[in-house]
Amino acid sequence: MSTRSRRADRGPGSASPTAAWWRDAVQPRLDIARHVPHVGAGLIAVVTAVNVALGVLPIVFVITSSVMVGLVPAAIEQGTGSPSWTRMIYMFLAAAGAFLGRQVLTPLQIALGELVKRRVDGRVIDEIVAVALRSPGIAVMEDQAALDDLKLATSRLEHGTETPGIATAGLLALAARYLQLAGFTGIVVWAAGWPAGLALLATVLLFRRGQRGGLRRFSKVWEEVAGLIRRGDYLREVATGPGAAKEVRIYGLHRWLTSHYQRVSMERLRTIWRWRRRVYLQPYLYYSALGVLGATYVVFTLTDGVAAGTVSLTALSMGLQAVIAGLMLGAAYPESDVPTQFGMVAESGLRRFQARVAEDLPHTAAGAGSGDATGRPARSVRFVDVSFAYAPDSPNVLDGLDLELPAGRCTAIVGVNGAGKTTLVKLLTRLYEPTSGRIEVDGADLRSYDVDGWRRQVSVVFQDFIRYELSLADNVAYGAPHAARDDREITAALADVGLLGLAEELPLRLDTPLSRLYPGGIDLSGGQWQRIAIARAMYALRTGARLLVLDEPTSAMDVRAEAAFLDRFVDLVRGATTVLISHRLSSVQRADQIIVIDGGRVAERGTHEELMALPAGRYGQLYRLQAERFNLTDDRPRARLAPTRPGRGTDRDRDA
Ligand code: ADP
């Protein structure tokens, strides 16, 4: 389903009334109710007892205080110490006890709600993380509607307000309110008859419908503005976070960021205001008019009974109190309504995100085989007639691509920006699946292997690699998190990329945080970070990976550093199956084969010499163009990659 149609599906006011009622009012409550068993039997028992007591105590208060009022004439007449006097005192004490009990239990209800919230929200956070990581592919994490749903699910959890946990406590708290309503209705039935009791019940439920319905419709607006909230969060993070601090100041972006943030905020608020007027004002007037009619009828029935002599003083007091307290139940419940509604919005966001992930699973690796990928590729990786588009309605990025990566050899892939080189890596690492065609590893479909097992064979340096604000050792060891940290191999991987000297000079050595934002931390240059990313990949290779993919691995290094690094790289990766993507053709000329991609297909294939010899070949043209720019020569001695074991690097090019 496309982003647009998924959005349209859930805007306020779509779908048939019954379907919309089920979707918006019933299903979210069922979703919240499913958390109740996880709160814990003991806590649920205590919460239920408190809520039942809070439901019963006001009824006890109305009954006992009314009986007390009814006893007043007889008690005065018979004097102190008479049975009527004593009963009146008992009733007073019972009413006072009910009042005080309510005062004590109300804060306890809030405290217990907090406990329920913590237990439920802890589980919900775990669930969000598990769902977000469930899909082995990354299509969901690049889908706007899915990201909006994820935002709805997480934003209130981040702020700790109106979360699914508070909604669970809020739902349980409704027991107190509806017990009170049942009690007050019963009292009015006893005091003034069935019609008056039913009129009170209908009036309160009508008010509630107006309140809750308005709130429910209003909460849907948050789904409409989820994208704007996400945008606002991003702008705030750019403005205040350390990541963009340099550019924000140098380019003077703060004015632009502030005005953009204000625009986004105003758009969000205007949408909310528009809906608030629409969903609250008119229905509120309409329900209020009906409510006033119902209440007037009940009160008149009671006073008529008094005039006719059928309603006693006790019954009048009880009836009036029950009507007033009952009508107050037609208002919003602060402990329940808002938190429940918005908690349900967060829960619904999570459910939709979950469904989106499940929708995606058959297309990604989860439905695939369990073959053991250890030690592969032993012969080759082949792309067979592979086509791929990011969305059904977008053009093919790869279009019938056929290519072979021989095991133990280095294949360089070149092509203009946007040719599909990184996309090819995403397919190879199964972050996406081909739209058609297949990828074979040693003759078997890649999908027949266990995805995690395959990924342990693959080691990738992406162009947009991550700079973890963690220790130097962790930054390297994350290349093989499944293996125990091995400081000897970490040091060797750092030596591979020429960073051993740096590691030895650091105050905390391998445990030095790679960020000045932490005590003892240091900042690295762009080129050094790139070496760290390569060291991570080398560590993976040293601990068992077989396929090394480097996507523009030297883009942050200067030409001299790049040349020195690539000279050593030849030795480092010997024996591994290597894919080297680079737009600098000087860096790929030593590869065993070079593949030029154009229009989603292989345009040229061969060694550097073979491609240079092609008359009017693209590679030759590009190479000569770059050679003129960088003053490269074609006669530099080149050692072709020959299969041996990964080498132990020296620190020769540390400063290059
Ligand atoms: P290269 O690595 O050769 O520069 P890419 O594989 O990154 O090219 O991109 C190929 C094409 O796919 C480009 O047109 C790019 O805009 C598009 N593309 C890349 N990533 C995505 C994505 N996540 N969603 C949609 N289109 C994408």
mmCIF file of N, CA, C and O and ligand atoms in Angstrom, residues 142 390 397 416-423 426 432, ligand 1:
data_model
loop_
_atom_site.group_PDB
_atom_site.id
_atom_site.type_symbol
_atom_site.label_atom_id
_atom_site.label_comp_id
_atom_site.label_asym_id
_atom_site.label_seq_id
_atom_site.Cartn_x
_atom_site.Cartn_y
_atom_site.Cartn_z
ATOM 1 N N GLU A 142 12.549 3.465 5.618
ATOM 2 C CA GLU A 142 12.616 4.562 4.646
ATOM 3 C C GLU A 142 11.227 4.916 4.120
ATOM 4 O O GLU A 142 11.099 5.614 3.132
ATOM 5 N N TYR A 390 13.044 0.997 -6.155
ATOM 6 C CA TYR A 390 12.800 1.256 -4.737
ATOM 7 C C TYR A 390 11.315 1.216 -4.388
ATOM 8 O O TYR A 390 10.942 0.930 -3.267
ATOM 9 N N VAL A 397 16.320 0.951 -10.868
ATOM 10 C CA VAL A 397 17.695 1.421 -10.661
ATOM 11 C C VAL A 397 18.649 0.399 -11.294
ATOM 12 O O VAL A 397 19.611 0.757 -11.978
ATOM 13 N N VAL A 416 28.875 6.411 -12.952
ATOM 14 C CA VAL A 416 28.607 7.791 -12.528
ATOM 15 C C VAL A 416 27.742 7.789 -11.273
ATOM 16 O O VAL A 416 27.170 6.762 -10.905
ATOM 17 N N ASN A 417 27.621 8.952 -10.625
ATOM 18 C CA ASN A 417 26.746 9.074 -9.448
ATOM 19 C C ASN A 417 25.329 8.667 -9.825
ATOM 20 O O ASN A 417 24.821 9.061 -10.870
ATOM 21 N N GLY A 418 24.707 7.874 -8.957
ATOM 22 C CA GLY A 418 23.327 7.463 -9.211
ATOM 23 C C GLY A 418 23.214 6.276 -10.142
ATOM 24 O O GLY A 418 22.104 5.880 -10.520
ATOM 25 N N ALA A 419 24.351 5.671 -10.534
ATOM 26 C CA ALA A 419 24.306 4.541 -11.463
ATOM 27 C C ALA A 419 23.722 3.293 -10.795
ATOM 28 O O ALA A 419 23.270 2.374 -11.474
ATOM 29 N N GLY A 420 23.746 3.238 -9.486
ATOM 30 C CA GLY A 420 23.163 2.075 -8.786
ATOM 31 C C GLY A 420 24.199 1.230 -8.072
ATOM 32 O O GLY A 420 23.909 0.103 -7.657
ATOM 33 N N LYS A 421 25.406 1.777 -7.848
ATOM 34 C CA LYS A 421 26.481 0.989 -7.221
ATOM 35 C C LYS A 421 26.134 0.658 -5.759
ATOM 36 O O LYS A 421 26.235 -0.488 -5.336
ATOM 37 N N THR A 422 25.704 1.667 -5.004
ATOM 38 C CA THR A 422 25.355 1.409 -3.596
ATOM 39 C C THR A 422 24.123 0.516 -3.512
ATOM 40 O O THR A 422 24.013 -0.346 -2.627
ATOM 41 N N THR A 423 23.191 0.706 -4.426
ATOM 42 C CA THR A 423 21.995 -0.146 -4.450
ATOM 43 C C THR A 423 22.402 -1.608 -4.602
ATOM 44 O O THR A 423 21.843 -2.501 -3.949
ATOM 45 N N LYS A 426 23.356 -2.886 -1.363
ATOM 46 C CA LYS A 426 22.200 -3.131 -0.496
ATOM 47 C C LYS A 426 21.550 -4.471 -0.835
ATOM 48 O O LYS A 426 21.060 -5.169 0.050
ATOM 49 N N TYR A 432 17.712 -4.956 0.864
ATOM 50 C CA TYR A 432 16.579 -4.991 -0.045
ATOM 51 C C TYR A 432 16.660 -6.299 -0.829
ATOM 52 O O TYR A 432 17.754 -6.874 -0.946
HETATM 53 P P1 ADP B 1 25.426 5.279 -6.718
HETATM 54 O O1 ADP B 1 25.886 4.525 -5.531
HETATM 55 O O2 ADP B 1 25.843 4.637 -8.007
HETATM 56 O O3 ADP B 1 25.779 6.724 -6.697
HETATM 57 P P2 ADP B 1 22.781 4.693 -5.679
HETATM 58 O O4 ADP B 1 22.702 3.206 -5.756
HETATM 59 O O5 ADP B 1 23.026 5.316 -4.371
HETATM 60 O O6 ADP B 1 23.814 5.224 -6.767
HETATM 61 O O7 ADP B 1 21.409 5.297 -6.241
HETATM 62 C C1 ADP B 1 20.854 4.870 -7.460
HETATM 63 C C2 ADP B 1 19.509 5.557 -7.656
HETATM 64 O O8 ADP B 1 18.611 5.104 -6.669
HETATM 65 C C3 ADP B 1 19.585 7.066 -7.532
HETATM 66 O O9 ADP B 1 18.731 7.611 -8.536
HETATM 67 C C4 ADP B 1 19.017 7.352 -6.171
HETATM 68 O O10 ADP B 1 18.330 8.567 -6.139
HETATM 69 C C5 ADP B 1 18.025 6.198 -5.984
HETATM 70 N N1 ADP B 1 17.907 5.827 -4.564
HETATM 71 C C6 ADP B 1 18.912 5.504 -3.728
HETATM 72 N N2 ADP B 1 18.428 5.195 -2.490
HETATM 73 C C7 ADP B 1 17.086 5.314 -2.564
HETATM 74 C C8 ADP B 1 15.998 5.109 -1.635
HETATM 75 N N3 ADP B 1 16.211 4.711 -0.390
HETATM 76 N N4 ADP B 1 14.741 5.324 -2.073
HETATM 77 C C9 ADP B 1 14.501 5.714 -3.330
HETATM 78 N N5 ADP B 1 15.460 5.922 -4.260
HETATM 79 C C10 ADP B 1 16.745 5.732 -3.894
#
